[in-house]
Tab-separated table of C-alpha atoms and ligand atoms in Angstrom:
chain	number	residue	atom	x	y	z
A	1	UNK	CA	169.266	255.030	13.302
A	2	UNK	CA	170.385	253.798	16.659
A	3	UNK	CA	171.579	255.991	19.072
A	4	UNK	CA	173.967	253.084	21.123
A	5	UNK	CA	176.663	251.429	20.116
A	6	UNK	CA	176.301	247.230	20.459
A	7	UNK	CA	178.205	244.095	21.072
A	8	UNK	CA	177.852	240.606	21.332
A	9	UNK	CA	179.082	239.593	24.955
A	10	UNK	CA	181.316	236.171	25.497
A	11	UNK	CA	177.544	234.278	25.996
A	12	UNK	CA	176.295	235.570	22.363
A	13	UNK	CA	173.792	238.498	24.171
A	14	UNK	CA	173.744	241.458	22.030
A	15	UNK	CA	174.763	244.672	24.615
A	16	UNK	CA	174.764	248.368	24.605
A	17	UNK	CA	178.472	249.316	25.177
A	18	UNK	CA	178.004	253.265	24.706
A	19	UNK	CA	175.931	255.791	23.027
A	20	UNK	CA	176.304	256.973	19.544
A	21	UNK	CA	179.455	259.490	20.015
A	22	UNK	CA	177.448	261.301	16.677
A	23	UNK	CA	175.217	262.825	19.786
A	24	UNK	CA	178.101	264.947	21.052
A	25	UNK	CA	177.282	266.997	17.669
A	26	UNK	CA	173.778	266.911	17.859
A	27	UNK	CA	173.839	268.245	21.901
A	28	UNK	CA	176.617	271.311	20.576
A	29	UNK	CA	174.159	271.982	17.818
A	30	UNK	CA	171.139	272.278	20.066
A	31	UNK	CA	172.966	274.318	22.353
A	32	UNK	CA	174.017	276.690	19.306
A	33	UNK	CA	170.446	276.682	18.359
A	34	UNK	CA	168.980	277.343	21.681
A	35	UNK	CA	171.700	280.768	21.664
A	36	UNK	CA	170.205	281.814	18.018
A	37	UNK	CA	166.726	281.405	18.424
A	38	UNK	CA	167.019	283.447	22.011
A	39	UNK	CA	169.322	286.136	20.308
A	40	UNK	CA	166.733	286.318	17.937
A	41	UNK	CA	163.865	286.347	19.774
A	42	UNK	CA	165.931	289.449	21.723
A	43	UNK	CA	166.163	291.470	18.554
A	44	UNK	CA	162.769	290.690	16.607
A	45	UNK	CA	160.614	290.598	19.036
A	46	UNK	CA	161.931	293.097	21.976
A	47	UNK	CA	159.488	291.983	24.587
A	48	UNK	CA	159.042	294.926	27.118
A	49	UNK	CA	159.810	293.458	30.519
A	50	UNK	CA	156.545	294.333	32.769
A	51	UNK	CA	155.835	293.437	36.285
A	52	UNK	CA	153.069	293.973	38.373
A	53	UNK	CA	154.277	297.129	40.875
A	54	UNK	CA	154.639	296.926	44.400
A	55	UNK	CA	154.471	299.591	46.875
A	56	UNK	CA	157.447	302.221	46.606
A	57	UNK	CA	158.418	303.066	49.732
A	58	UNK	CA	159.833	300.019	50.339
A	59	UNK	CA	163.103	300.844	47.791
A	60	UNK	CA	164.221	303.543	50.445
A	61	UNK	CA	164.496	300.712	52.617
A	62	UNK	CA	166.811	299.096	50.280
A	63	UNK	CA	170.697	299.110	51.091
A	64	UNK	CA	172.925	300.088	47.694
A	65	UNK	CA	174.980	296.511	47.768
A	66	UNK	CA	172.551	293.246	47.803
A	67	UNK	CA	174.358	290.459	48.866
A	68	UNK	CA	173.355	287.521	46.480
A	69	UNK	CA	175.617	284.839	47.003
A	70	UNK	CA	177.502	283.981	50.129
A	71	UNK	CA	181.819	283.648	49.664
A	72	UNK	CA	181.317	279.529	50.417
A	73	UNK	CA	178.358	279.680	47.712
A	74	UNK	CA	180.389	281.080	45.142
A	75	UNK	CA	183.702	278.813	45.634
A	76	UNK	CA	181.748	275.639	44.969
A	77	UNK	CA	179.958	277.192	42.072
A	78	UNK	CA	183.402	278.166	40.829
A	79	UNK	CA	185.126	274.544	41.719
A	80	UNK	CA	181.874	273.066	40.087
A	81	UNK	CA	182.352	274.941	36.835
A	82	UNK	CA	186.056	273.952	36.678
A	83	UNK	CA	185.391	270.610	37.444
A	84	UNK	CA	182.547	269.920	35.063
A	85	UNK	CA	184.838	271.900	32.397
A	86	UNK	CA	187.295	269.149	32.752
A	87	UNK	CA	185.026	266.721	32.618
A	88	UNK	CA	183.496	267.465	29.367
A	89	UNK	CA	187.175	268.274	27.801
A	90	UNK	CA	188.758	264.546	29.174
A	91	UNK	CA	185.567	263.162	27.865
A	92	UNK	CA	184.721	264.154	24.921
A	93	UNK	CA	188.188	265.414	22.773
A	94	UNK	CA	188.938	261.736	22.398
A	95	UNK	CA	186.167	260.952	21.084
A	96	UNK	CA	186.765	263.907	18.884
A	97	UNK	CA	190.460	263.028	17.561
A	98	UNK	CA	192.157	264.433	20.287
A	99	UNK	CA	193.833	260.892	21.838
A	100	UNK	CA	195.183	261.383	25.547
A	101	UNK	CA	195.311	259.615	28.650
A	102	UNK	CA	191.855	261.215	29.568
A	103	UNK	CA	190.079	258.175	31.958
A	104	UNK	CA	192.621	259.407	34.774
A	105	UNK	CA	191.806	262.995	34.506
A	106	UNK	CA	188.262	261.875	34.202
A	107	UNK	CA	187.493	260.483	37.191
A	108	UNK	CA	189.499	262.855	39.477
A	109	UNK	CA	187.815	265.764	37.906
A	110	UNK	CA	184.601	263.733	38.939
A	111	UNK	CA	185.534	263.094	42.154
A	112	UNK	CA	185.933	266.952	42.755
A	113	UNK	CA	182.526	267.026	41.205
A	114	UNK	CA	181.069	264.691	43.681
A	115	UNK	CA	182.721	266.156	46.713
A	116	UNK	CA	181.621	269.656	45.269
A	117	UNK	CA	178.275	268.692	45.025
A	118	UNK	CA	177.628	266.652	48.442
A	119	UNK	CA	179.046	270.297	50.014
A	120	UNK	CA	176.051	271.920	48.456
A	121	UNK	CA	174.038	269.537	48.953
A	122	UNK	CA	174.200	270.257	53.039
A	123	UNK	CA	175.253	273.410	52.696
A	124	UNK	CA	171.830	274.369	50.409
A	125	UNK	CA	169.751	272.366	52.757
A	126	UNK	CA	171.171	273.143	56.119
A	127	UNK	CA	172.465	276.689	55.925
A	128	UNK	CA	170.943	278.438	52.604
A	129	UNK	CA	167.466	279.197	51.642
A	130	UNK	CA	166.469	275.915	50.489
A	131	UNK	CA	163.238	276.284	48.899
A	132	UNK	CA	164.439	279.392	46.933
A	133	UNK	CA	165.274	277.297	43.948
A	134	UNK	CA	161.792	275.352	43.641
A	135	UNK	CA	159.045	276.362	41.699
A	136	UNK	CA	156.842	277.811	43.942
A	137	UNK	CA	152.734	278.548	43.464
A	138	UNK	CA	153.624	282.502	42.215
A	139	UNK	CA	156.412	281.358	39.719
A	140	UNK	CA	153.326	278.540	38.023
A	141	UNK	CA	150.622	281.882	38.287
A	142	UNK	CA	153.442	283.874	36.590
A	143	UNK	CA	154.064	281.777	34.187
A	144	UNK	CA	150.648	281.294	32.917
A	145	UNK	CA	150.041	284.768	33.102
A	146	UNK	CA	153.574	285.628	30.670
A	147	UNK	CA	152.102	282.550	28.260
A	148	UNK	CA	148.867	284.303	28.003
A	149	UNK	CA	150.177	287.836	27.638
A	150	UNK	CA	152.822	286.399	25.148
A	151	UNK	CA	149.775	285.368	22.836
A	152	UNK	CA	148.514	288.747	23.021
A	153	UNK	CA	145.417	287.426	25.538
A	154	UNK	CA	144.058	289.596	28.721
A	155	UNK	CA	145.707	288.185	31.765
A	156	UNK	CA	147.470	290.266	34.625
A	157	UNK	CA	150.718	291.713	34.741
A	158	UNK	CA	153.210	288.489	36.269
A	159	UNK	CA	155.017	289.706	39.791
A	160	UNK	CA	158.546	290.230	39.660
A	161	UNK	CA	161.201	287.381	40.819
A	162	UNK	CA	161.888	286.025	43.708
A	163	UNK	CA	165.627	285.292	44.252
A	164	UNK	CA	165.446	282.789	41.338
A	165	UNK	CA	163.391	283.380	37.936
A	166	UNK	CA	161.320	280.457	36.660
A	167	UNK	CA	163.769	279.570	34.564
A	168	UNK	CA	166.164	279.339	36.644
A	169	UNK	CA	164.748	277.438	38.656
A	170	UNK	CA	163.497	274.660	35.757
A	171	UNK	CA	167.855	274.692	34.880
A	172	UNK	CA	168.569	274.124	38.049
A	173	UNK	CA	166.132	271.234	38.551
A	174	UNK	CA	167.652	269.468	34.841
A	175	UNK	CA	170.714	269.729	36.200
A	176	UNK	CA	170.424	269.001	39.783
A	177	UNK	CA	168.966	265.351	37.430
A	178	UNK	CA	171.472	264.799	35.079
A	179	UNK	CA	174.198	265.365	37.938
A	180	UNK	CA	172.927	262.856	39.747
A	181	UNK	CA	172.964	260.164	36.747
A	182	UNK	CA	176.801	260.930	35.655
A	183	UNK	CA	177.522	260.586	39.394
A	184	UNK	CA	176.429	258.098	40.503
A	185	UNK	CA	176.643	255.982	37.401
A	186	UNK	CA	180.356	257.072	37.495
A	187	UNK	CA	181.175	256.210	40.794
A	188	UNK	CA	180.257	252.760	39.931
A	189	UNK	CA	182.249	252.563	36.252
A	190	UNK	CA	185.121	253.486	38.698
A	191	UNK	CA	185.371	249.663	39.566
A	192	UNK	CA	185.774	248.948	35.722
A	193	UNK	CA	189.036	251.056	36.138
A	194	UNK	CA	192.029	250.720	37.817
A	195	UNK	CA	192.082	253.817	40.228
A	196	UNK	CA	193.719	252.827	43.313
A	197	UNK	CA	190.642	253.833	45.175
A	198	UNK	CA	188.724	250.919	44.502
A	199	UNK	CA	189.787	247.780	44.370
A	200	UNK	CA	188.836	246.707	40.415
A	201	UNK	CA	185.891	244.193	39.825
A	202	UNK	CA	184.486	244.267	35.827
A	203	UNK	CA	182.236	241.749	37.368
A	204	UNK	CA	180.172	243.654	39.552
A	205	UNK	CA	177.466	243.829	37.614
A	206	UNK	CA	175.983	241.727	34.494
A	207	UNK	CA	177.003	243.500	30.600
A	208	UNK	CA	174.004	244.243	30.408
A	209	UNK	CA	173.840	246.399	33.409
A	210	UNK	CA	177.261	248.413	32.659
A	211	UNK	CA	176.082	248.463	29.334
A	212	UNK	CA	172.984	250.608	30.173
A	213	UNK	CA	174.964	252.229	33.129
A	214	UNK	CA	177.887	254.067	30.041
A	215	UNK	CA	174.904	254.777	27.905
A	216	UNK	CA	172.799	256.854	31.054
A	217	UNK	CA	176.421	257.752	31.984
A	218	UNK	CA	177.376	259.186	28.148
A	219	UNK	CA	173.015	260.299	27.909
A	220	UNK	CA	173.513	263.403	30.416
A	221	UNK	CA	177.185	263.811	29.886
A	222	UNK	CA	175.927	264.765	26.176
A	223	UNK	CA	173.175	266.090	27.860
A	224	UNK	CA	176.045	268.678	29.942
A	225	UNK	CA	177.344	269.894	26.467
A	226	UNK	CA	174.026	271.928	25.531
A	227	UNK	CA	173.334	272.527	28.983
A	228	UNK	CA	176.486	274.557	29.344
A	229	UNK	CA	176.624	276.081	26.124
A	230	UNK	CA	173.122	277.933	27.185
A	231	UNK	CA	174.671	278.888	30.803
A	232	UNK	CA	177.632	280.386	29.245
A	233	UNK	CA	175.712	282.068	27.011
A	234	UNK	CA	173.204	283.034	29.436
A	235	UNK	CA	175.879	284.121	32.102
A	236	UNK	CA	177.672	286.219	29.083
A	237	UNK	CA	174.283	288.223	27.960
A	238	UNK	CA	174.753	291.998	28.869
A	239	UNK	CA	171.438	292.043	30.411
A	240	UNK	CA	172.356	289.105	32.846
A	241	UNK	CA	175.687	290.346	33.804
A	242	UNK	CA	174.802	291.750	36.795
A	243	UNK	CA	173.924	287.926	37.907
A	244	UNK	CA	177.189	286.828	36.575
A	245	UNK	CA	179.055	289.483	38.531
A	246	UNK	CA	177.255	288.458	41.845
A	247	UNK	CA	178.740	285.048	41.515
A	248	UNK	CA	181.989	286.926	41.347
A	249	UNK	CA	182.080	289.660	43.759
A	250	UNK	CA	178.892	288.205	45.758
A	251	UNK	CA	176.269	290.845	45.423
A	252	UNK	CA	174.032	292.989	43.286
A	253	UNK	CA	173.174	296.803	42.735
A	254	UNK	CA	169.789	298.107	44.665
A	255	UNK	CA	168.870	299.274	41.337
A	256	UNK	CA	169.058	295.793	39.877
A	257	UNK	CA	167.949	293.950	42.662
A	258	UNK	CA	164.387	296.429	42.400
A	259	UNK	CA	163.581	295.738	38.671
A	260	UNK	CA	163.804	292.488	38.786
A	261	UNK	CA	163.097	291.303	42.192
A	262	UNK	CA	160.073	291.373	44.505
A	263	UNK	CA	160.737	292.921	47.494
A	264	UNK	CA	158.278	291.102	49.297
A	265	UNK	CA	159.176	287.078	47.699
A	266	UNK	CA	163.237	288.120	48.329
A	267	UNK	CA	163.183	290.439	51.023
A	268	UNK	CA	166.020	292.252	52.175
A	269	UNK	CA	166.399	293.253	56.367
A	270	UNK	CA	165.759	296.384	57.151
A	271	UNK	CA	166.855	298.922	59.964
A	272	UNK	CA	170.742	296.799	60.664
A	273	UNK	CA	173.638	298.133	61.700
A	274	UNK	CA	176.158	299.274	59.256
A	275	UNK	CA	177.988	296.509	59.181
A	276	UNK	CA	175.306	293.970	58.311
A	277	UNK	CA	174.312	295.938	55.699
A	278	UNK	CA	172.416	294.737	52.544
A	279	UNK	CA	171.683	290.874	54.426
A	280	UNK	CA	169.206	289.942	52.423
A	281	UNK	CA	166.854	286.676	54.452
A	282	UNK	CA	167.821	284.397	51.572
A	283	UNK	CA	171.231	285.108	51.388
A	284	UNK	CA	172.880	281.899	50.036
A	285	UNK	CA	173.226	280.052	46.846
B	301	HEM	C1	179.329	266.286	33.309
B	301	HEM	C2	180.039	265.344	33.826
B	301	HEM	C3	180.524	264.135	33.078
B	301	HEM	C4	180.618	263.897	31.727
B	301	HEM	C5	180.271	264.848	30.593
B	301	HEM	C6	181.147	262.575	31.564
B	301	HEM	C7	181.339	261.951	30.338
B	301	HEM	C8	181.832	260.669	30.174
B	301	HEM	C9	181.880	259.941	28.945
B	301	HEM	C10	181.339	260.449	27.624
B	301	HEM	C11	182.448	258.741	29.203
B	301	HEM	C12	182.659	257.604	28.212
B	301	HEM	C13	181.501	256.649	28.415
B	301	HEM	C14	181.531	255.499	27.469
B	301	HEM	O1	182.619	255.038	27.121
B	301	HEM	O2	180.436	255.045	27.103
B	301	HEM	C15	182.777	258.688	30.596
B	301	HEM	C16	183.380	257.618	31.220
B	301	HEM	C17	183.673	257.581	32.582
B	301	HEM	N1	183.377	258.542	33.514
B	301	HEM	FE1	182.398	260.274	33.144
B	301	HEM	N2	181.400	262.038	32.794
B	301	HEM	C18	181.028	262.949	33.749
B	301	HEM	C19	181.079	262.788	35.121
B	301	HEM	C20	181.751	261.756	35.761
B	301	HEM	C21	181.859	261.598	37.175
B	301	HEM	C22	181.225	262.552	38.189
B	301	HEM	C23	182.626	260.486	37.410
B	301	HEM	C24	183.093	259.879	38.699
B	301	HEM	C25	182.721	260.232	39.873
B	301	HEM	C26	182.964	259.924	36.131
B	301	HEM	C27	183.697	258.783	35.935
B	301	HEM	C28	183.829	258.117	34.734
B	301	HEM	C29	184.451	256.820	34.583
B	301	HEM	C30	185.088	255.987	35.694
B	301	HEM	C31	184.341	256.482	33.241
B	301	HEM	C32	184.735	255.139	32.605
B	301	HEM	C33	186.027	255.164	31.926
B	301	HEM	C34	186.231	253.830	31.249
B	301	HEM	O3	185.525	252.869	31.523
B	301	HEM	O4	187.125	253.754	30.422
B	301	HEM	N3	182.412	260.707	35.143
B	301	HEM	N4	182.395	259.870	31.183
């Protein structure tokens, strides 16, 4: 079975016009997979979490409140999530059932999107820690180290997290990907519309081209529907809701901050003044 939809254009070609809406189902199912098997593997299994120790004198160090996420940090995240939110709801109820005027919603709640996005994109690089949300050489160690141990072979306890798990980092990278496809590719299907913004011109580019450009387009806008099923679900896990929190009030208990986090890959300053308390060196996104 094909997952795109086809036409014949006005010169006989056969096109792509869109995906297969059928995928919307298959992305909501994956994502309602992904939150059983984890739930699952939760209860069944109960792995002990277990990280190599580090030295303890530094946790006296430690101030009580850890700031995580800076107050410009959190907005976007928060005018992201509402954004991509309406995005998935104009695009996908009417291809549900749900008929309404969604192509103007659509692209304004993209636009936010894109302006949202370019902010972090500075902001992250200029005036965060930008390299806290890349793999680094620790997190691959780690992770080979946790695969081992997971199949019950001798390997060495994995250190504890920097600012960012593994994981987190690996979202954040699929993402950061299929971000860039439904923004760019719908910047351009802007000129199919009539927006006021641009002037309209269907002609731009060949069928063929817009063809493939709503099927990447509809590809990782699919692709958002699992990926923010397993975010909720991630951000709404007890365990987790201390990260969920810090994107709220913008920081993190000491007594979080030292089972999970290595003191030494996410440090936090030591010996300020009151007032700068708990400034941690990578105190952004
Ligand atoms: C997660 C984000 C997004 C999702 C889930 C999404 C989803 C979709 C879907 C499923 C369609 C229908 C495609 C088709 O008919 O084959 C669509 C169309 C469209 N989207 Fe998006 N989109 C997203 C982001 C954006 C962004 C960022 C923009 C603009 C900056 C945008 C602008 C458009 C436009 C202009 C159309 C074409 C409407 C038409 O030709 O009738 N979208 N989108």
């Amino acid at each position: 079975m094909s997952f795109l939809q086809w036409a014949t254009s006005p010169w006989g070609q056969s096109v792509p016009i869109h995906i297969v809406w059928g995928l919307i189902w298959v992305a909501v199912i994956a994502g309602v997979f992904f939150m059983i098997v984890h739930s699952l593997y939760l209860i069944v299994v109960r792995p002990p979490k277990r990280f190599a120790e580090r030295k303890a004198e530094v946790a006296a160090r430690v101030p009580e409140r850890i700031p995580r996420h800076t107050l410009a940090a959190r907005l976007f995240h928060w005018v992201m999530a509402a954004s991509m939110f309406a995005l998935l709801i104009t695009a996908f109820l009417p291809k549900v059932g749900i008929q309404f005027n969604w192509v103007l919603y659509h692209w304004i709640a993209g636009l936010v999107l894109t302006v949202s996005i370019l902010f972090h994109i500075i902001h992250a690089t200029f005036f965060l820690d930008f390299w806290s949300i890349w793999p680094d050489k620790t997190d691959l160690i780690d992770a080979k180290n946790r695969t081992l141990r997971f199949f019950g072979k001798d390997a060495p306890l994995p250190s504890k997290f920097a600012k960012y798990p593994l994981e987190n980092k690996l979202y954040h990278g699929v993402v950061m990907l299929a971000g860039l496809a439904v923004i760019l590719t719908g910047l351009l299907m802007m000129k199919r519309v009539e927006t006021g913004i641009f002037v309209r011109n269907p002609y731009l580019f060949s069928d063929m081209t817009w063809g493939m450009m709503y099927v990447l387009h509809g590809l990782a806008g699919v692709g958002f529907i699992a990926l923010t099923i397993m975010h909720v679900y991630m951000g709404v896990r007890p365990e987790k809701f201390p990260i969920t929190k810090s994107m709220i009030f913008g920081w993190m208990s000491r007594d979080f901050y030292l089972e999970e986090h290595d003191t030494g890959r996410w440090a936090v300053k030591s010996g300020q003044p009151e007032s700068n308390r708990g400034l941690a060196s990578s105190d952004g996104d």
